[in-house]
XYZ file of N, CA and C in Angstrom:
411
model
N 99.104 60.613 95.438
C 98.972 61.509 96.709
C 99.912 62.586 96.581
N 101.047 62.333 96.358
C 102.210 63.496 96.206
C 101.709 64.440 95.079
N 101.141 63.858 93.979
C 100.715 64.751 92.913
C 99.612 65.670 93.387
N 98.675 65.263 94.079
C 97.525 66.188 94.577
C 98.153 67.321 95.581
N 99.177 66.619 96.407
C 99.609 67.652 97.308
C 100.521 68.826 96.403
N 101.168 68.450 95.429
C 101.897 69.403 94.588
C 101.057 70.301 93.972
N 99.894 69.745 93.346
C 98.893 70.636 92.712
C 98.235 71.674 93.615
N 97.910 71.199 94.830
C 97.483 72.209 95.957
C 98.392 73.197 96.272
N 99.559 72.875 96.480
C 100.695 73.676 96.789
C 100.941 74.710 95.724
N 100.881 74.286 94.505
C 101.037 75.102 93.262
C 99.975 76.137 93.256
N 98.634 75.731 93.488
C 97.692 76.710 93.456
C 97.785 77.760 94.551
N 98.224 77.415 95.554
C 98.373 78.384 96.641
C 99.546 79.451 96.353
N 100.528 78.883 95.668
C 101.632 79.811 95.238
C 101.271 80.818 94.070
N 100.313 80.228 93.211
C 99.949 81.007 92.025
C 98.884 82.203 92.366
N 97.999 81.826 93.288
C 96.904 82.833 93.562
C 97.452 84.222 93.922
N 98.412 84.486 94.838
C 98.984 85.796 95.199
C 99.726 86.378 93.982
N 99.944 85.655 93.066
C 100.630 86.333 91.820
C 99.690 87.243 91.033
N 98.454 87.075 91.269
C 97.481 87.793 90.272
C 97.528 89.422 90.921
N 97.706 90.325 89.946
C 97.863 91.572 90.448
C 96.460 92.287 90.255
N 96.411 93.538 90.747
C 95.334 94.402 90.522
C 95.440 95.319 89.513
N 94.498 95.908 88.947
C 94.553 96.744 87.825
C 95.017 98.190 88.151
N 95.569 98.356 89.196
C 96.006 99.692 89.818
C 95.143 100.323 90.805
N 95.416 101.507 91.298
C 94.576 102.050 92.246
C 93.360 102.353 91.728
N 92.214 102.382 92.665
C 90.852 102.842 92.330
C 90.822 104.182 91.880
N 90.078 104.508 90.818
C 89.953 105.895 90.416
C 88.876 106.644 91.083
N 89.111 107.778 91.557
C 88.040 108.684 92.108
C 88.016 110.015 91.389
N 86.885 110.226 90.831
C 86.714 111.479 90.077
C 86.358 112.541 90.884
N 87.299 113.607 91.105
C 86.934 114.673 91.966
C 85.840 115.741 91.454
N 85.076 116.064 92.364
C 84.093 117.244 92.143
C 84.406 118.273 93.052
N 83.926 119.420 92.636
C 84.299 120.624 93.536
C 84.030 120.307 94.967
N 82.969 119.666 95.400
C 82.695 119.364 96.812
C 83.628 118.331 97.297
N 83.807 117.193 96.577
C 84.680 116.185 97.106
C 86.084 116.554 97.257
N 86.475 117.365 96.384
C 87.841 117.970 96.486
C 88.134 118.745 97.716
N 87.195 119.629 98.009
C 87.304 120.460 99.200
C 87.314 119.526 100.402
N 86.359 118.574 100.514
C 86.284 117.753 101.605
C 87.621 117.028 101.900
N 88.245 116.507 100.817
C 89.509 115.695 100.841
C 90.721 116.592 101.009
N 90.548 117.840 100.872
C 91.703 118.670 101.059
C 92.514 119.012 99.735
N 91.984 118.962 98.640
C 92.567 119.221 97.349
C 92.299 120.531 97.078
N 93.142 121.251 96.376
C 92.933 122.644 95.801
C 93.003 122.465 94.317
N 92.055 123.006 93.645
C 92.025 122.988 92.175
C 91.958 124.323 91.548
N 92.698 124.518 90.608
C 92.678 125.876 89.927
C 92.529 125.489 88.423
N 91.463 126.279 87.774
C 91.184 126.078 86.328
C 91.215 127.490 85.726
N 92.127 127.775 84.842
C 92.177 129.204 84.299
C 92.504 129.086 82.908
N 91.845 130.011 82.104
C 92.309 130.199 80.662
C 93.740 130.680 80.625
N 94.465 130.130 79.703
C 95.836 130.528 79.557
C 96.221 130.582 78.097
N 96.028 131.784 77.377
C 96.066 131.876 75.975
C 94.983 131.061 75.390
N 95.236 130.359 74.410
C 94.241 129.511 73.801
C 93.933 128.130 74.382
N 94.524 127.870 75.548
C 94.527 126.704 76.443
C 93.616 126.922 77.541
N 93.285 125.825 78.342
C 92.811 125.924 79.658
C 93.851 125.077 80.554
N 94.186 125.664 81.586
C 95.294 125.124 82.632
C 94.250 124.483 83.706
N 94.583 123.278 84.094
C 93.897 122.678 85.244
C 95.169 122.278 86.121
N 95.058 122.671 87.427
C 96.132 122.375 88.285
C 95.422 121.762 89.616
N 96.163 120.672 90.115
C 95.551 120.073 91.264
C 96.776 120.013 92.337
N 96.335 120.507 93.469
C 97.294 120.432 94.533
C 96.641 119.612 95.766
N 97.329 118.419 95.904
C 96.704 117.498 96.883
C 97.454 117.652 98.281
N 96.600 116.996 99.369
C 97.191 117.007 100.577
C 98.485 116.204 100.828
N 99.262 116.426 101.783
C 100.512 115.712 102.000
C 100.315 114.234 102.161
N 99.215 113.847 102.748
C 98.853 112.507 102.936
C 97.283 112.375 103.044
N 96.644 111.219 102.850
C 95.329 111.023 102.847
C 95.027 109.735 103.423
N 93.784 109.573 103.907
C 93.247 108.164 104.406
C 94.239 107.579 105.412
N 94.665 108.250 106.328
C 95.471 107.794 107.595
C 96.759 107.226 107.079
N 97.690 107.989 106.320
C 99.005 107.480 106.041
C 99.127 107.104 104.541
N 98.169 107.261 103.657
C 98.484 106.949 102.256
C 99.178 108.218 101.668
N 100.268 108.043 101.090
C 101.174 109.173 100.486
C 101.204 109.211 98.945
N 101.332 110.455 98.581
C 101.413 110.799 97.119
C 102.461 110.042 96.483
N 102.198 109.343 95.372
C 103.392 108.523 94.766
C 103.592 108.908 93.336
N 102.506 109.381 92.537
C 102.687 109.668 91.053
C 101.598 110.877 90.987
N 102.082 111.582 89.879
C 101.001 112.570 89.307
C 101.080 112.616 87.776
N 100.263 113.240 87.199
C 100.399 113.286 85.681
C 99.104 113.847 84.917
N 99.087 113.752 83.707
C 98.052 114.133 82.859
C 97.965 113.139 81.733
N 96.734 113.310 81.122
C 96.526 112.335 79.937
C 95.716 113.041 78.936
N 95.711 112.724 77.719
C 94.764 113.214 76.639
C 94.018 111.864 76.048
N 92.706 112.213 75.973
C 91.834 111.137 75.455
C 91.367 111.755 74.079
N 91.098 110.749 73.080
C 90.497 111.117 71.684
C 89.046 111.095 71.931
N 88.288 111.361 70.932
C 86.889 111.555 71.024
C 86.228 110.227 71.415
N 86.926 108.999 71.050
C 86.331 107.762 71.457
C 86.615 107.391 73.009
N 87.432 108.119 73.660
C 87.776 107.801 75.109
C 89.205 107.118 75.190
N 89.925 106.856 74.042
C 91.158 106.178 74.202
C 92.306 107.052 74.484
N 93.183 106.646 75.344
C 94.358 107.425 75.605
C 95.180 107.619 74.449
N 95.639 108.791 74.108
C 96.569 109.144 72.937
C 97.802 109.682 73.523
N 97.815 110.140 74.696
C 99.103 110.704 75.299
C 99.003 110.638 76.862
N 100.095 110.169 77.692
C 100.019 110.149 79.115
C 101.396 110.746 79.508
N 101.306 111.452 80.547
C 102.650 111.962 81.196
C 102.452 111.582 82.741
N 103.359 110.885 83.185
C 103.398 110.434 84.494
C 104.659 110.727 85.214
N 104.673 111.361 86.432
C 105.870 111.735 87.140
C 105.791 110.961 88.577
N 106.830 110.344 88.854
C 107.040 109.770 90.193
C 107.267 110.813 91.209
N 106.734 110.880 92.289
C 106.822 111.890 93.176
C 107.814 111.499 94.352
N 108.715 112.318 94.673
C 109.610 111.887 95.792
C 108.845 111.892 97.168
N 109.331 111.145 98.074
C 108.693 110.912 99.189
C 109.225 112.154 100.188
N 108.329 113.038 100.410
C 108.532 114.298 101.313
C 107.173 114.781 101.883
N 107.267 115.700 102.886
C 106.149 116.183 103.413
C 105.429 117.279 102.673
N 105.618 117.482 101.417
C 105.096 118.584 100.809
C 103.882 118.168 100.151
N 102.848 119.132 99.648
C 101.802 118.765 98.924
C 102.048 118.606 97.420
N 101.679 117.336 97.054
C 101.896 117.051 95.588
C 101.107 117.846 94.617
N 101.641 118.067 93.448
C 101.085 119.170 92.515
C 101.093 118.476 91.140
N 100.099 118.697 90.296
C 100.132 118.352 88.903
C 99.426 119.415 88.157
N 99.862 119.606 86.911
C 99.139 120.615 86.037
C 99.036 120.062 84.576
N 97.953 120.311 83.872
C 97.566 119.774 82.648
C 96.958 120.984 81.832
N 97.196 120.988 80.474
C 96.666 121.999 79.552
C 95.861 121.453 78.596
N 94.544 121.902 78.442
C 93.661 121.491 77.425
C 93.725 122.482 76.216
N 94.241 122.136 75.211
C 94.348 123.032 74.058
C 93.229 123.093 73.056
N 92.675 121.882 72.593
C 91.518 121.877 71.583
C 90.431 121.086 72.350
N 89.296 121.871 72.531
C 88.264 121.181 73.129
C 87.325 120.452 72.160
N 87.652 120.494 70.882
C 86.873 119.867 69.766
C 87.216 118.323 69.563
N 88.497 117.987 69.661
C 88.734 116.677 69.373
C 89.320 115.856 70.398
N 89.636 116.335 71.610
C 90.364 115.712 72.582
C 89.762 116.155 73.980
N 89.943 115.317 74.958
C 89.753 115.674 76.384
C 90.781 115.407 77.238
N 91.123 116.034 78.396
C 92.320 115.929 79.143
C 91.829 115.461 80.581
N 92.836 114.839 81.175
C 92.557 114.663 82.626
C 93.938 114.817 83.252
N 93.859 115.125 84.638
C 94.974 115.238 85.415
C 94.655 114.291 86.618
N 95.680 113.716 87.371
C 95.483 112.832 88.390
C 96.757 113.003 89.430
N 96.483 112.519 90.617
C 97.426 112.272 91.741
C 97.198 110.973 92.258
N 98.141 110.077 92.383
C 97.938 108.679 92.993
C 98.364 108.697 94.351
N 97.621 108.222 95.291
C 98.127 108.015 96.680
C 98.058 106.533 96.820
N 99.340 106.138 97.437
C 99.462 104.763 97.658
C 99.629 104.346 99.246
N 98.748 103.388 99.584
C 98.715 103.080 101.038
C 99.704 101.986 101.488
N 100.283 102.041 102.639
C 101.350 101.154 103.076
C 100.856 99.757 103.203
N 101.869 98.852 103.175
C 101.647 97.445 103.552
C 100.470 96.928 103.134
N 99.787 96.051 103.999
C 98.564 95.350 103.672
C 97.348 96.344 103.148
N 97.522 97.640 103.365
C 96.427 98.528 102.897
C 96.553 99.010 101.508
N 97.566 98.280 100.781
C 97.788 98.639 99.425
C 96.566 98.730 98.590
N 95.473 98.030 98.900
C 94.277 97.824 98.048
C 93.487 99.120 98.304
N 93.819 99.998 99.332
C 92.965 101.195 99.700
C 93.584 102.428 98.705
N 94.642 102.020 97.954
C 95.302 103.228 97.228
C 94.257 103.650 96.200
N 94.408 105.091 95.951
C 93.434 105.652 95.003
C 94.122 106.625 94.034
N 93.450 106.911 92.904
C 93.859 107.850 91.939
C 92.877 108.790 91.855
N 93.171 110.022 92.262
C 92.361 111.110 92.345
C 92.407 111.952 90.967
N 91.350 111.992 90.291
C 91.442 112.483 88.901
C 90.296 113.489 88.613
N 90.636 114.511 87.719
C 89.785 115.495 87.014
C 89.735 115.261 85.586
N 88.616 114.758 84.967
C 88.606 114.610 83.595
C 87.648 115.458 82.737
N 86.888 116.267 83.719
C 85.992 117.154 83.089
C 86.017 118.386 83.831
N 86.098 119.629 83.172
C 86.147 120.828 83.868
C 84.773 121.599 83.905
N 83.726 120.919 83.269
C 82.444 121.347 83.235
C 81.893 121.847 84.639
N 81.931 121.023 85.681
C 81.549 121.364 87.059
C 82.215 122.391 87.675
N 83.506 122.659 87.241
C 84.432 123.582 87.857
C 84.249 124.884 87.301
N 83.495 125.120 86.081
C 83.390 126.484 85.483
C 82.137 127.208 86.030
N 81.352 126.552 86.828
C 80.101 127.352 87.418
C 80.362 127.920 88.620
């Protein structure tokens, strides 16, 4: 009897230890970015293309920006470089910038993570731009 009780107690303690894979990723389009309050600038800069995202100070009733960054993917879609910045807690709009240098062998993405407080942590989102095709029209 004690063994069963300890087994059940152990199962209850282990279940909350399983974590999530991080915030849900949301690919921004020109329309969705506008609706959510993001400003996106895409401009040629020398031989590169600059992608800049400026996000709202908060989103989804109190979810605050926590991280921003950029990443490079090879042709097969594997990450070959990632840059992440922890954002300070303040009432300013978060900003991230990435530069795409070679369109032939790699692709680039930029993102801003918004973390929701307390029990709403599972509502946290990563807002990403991984393709600039829709933004060039």
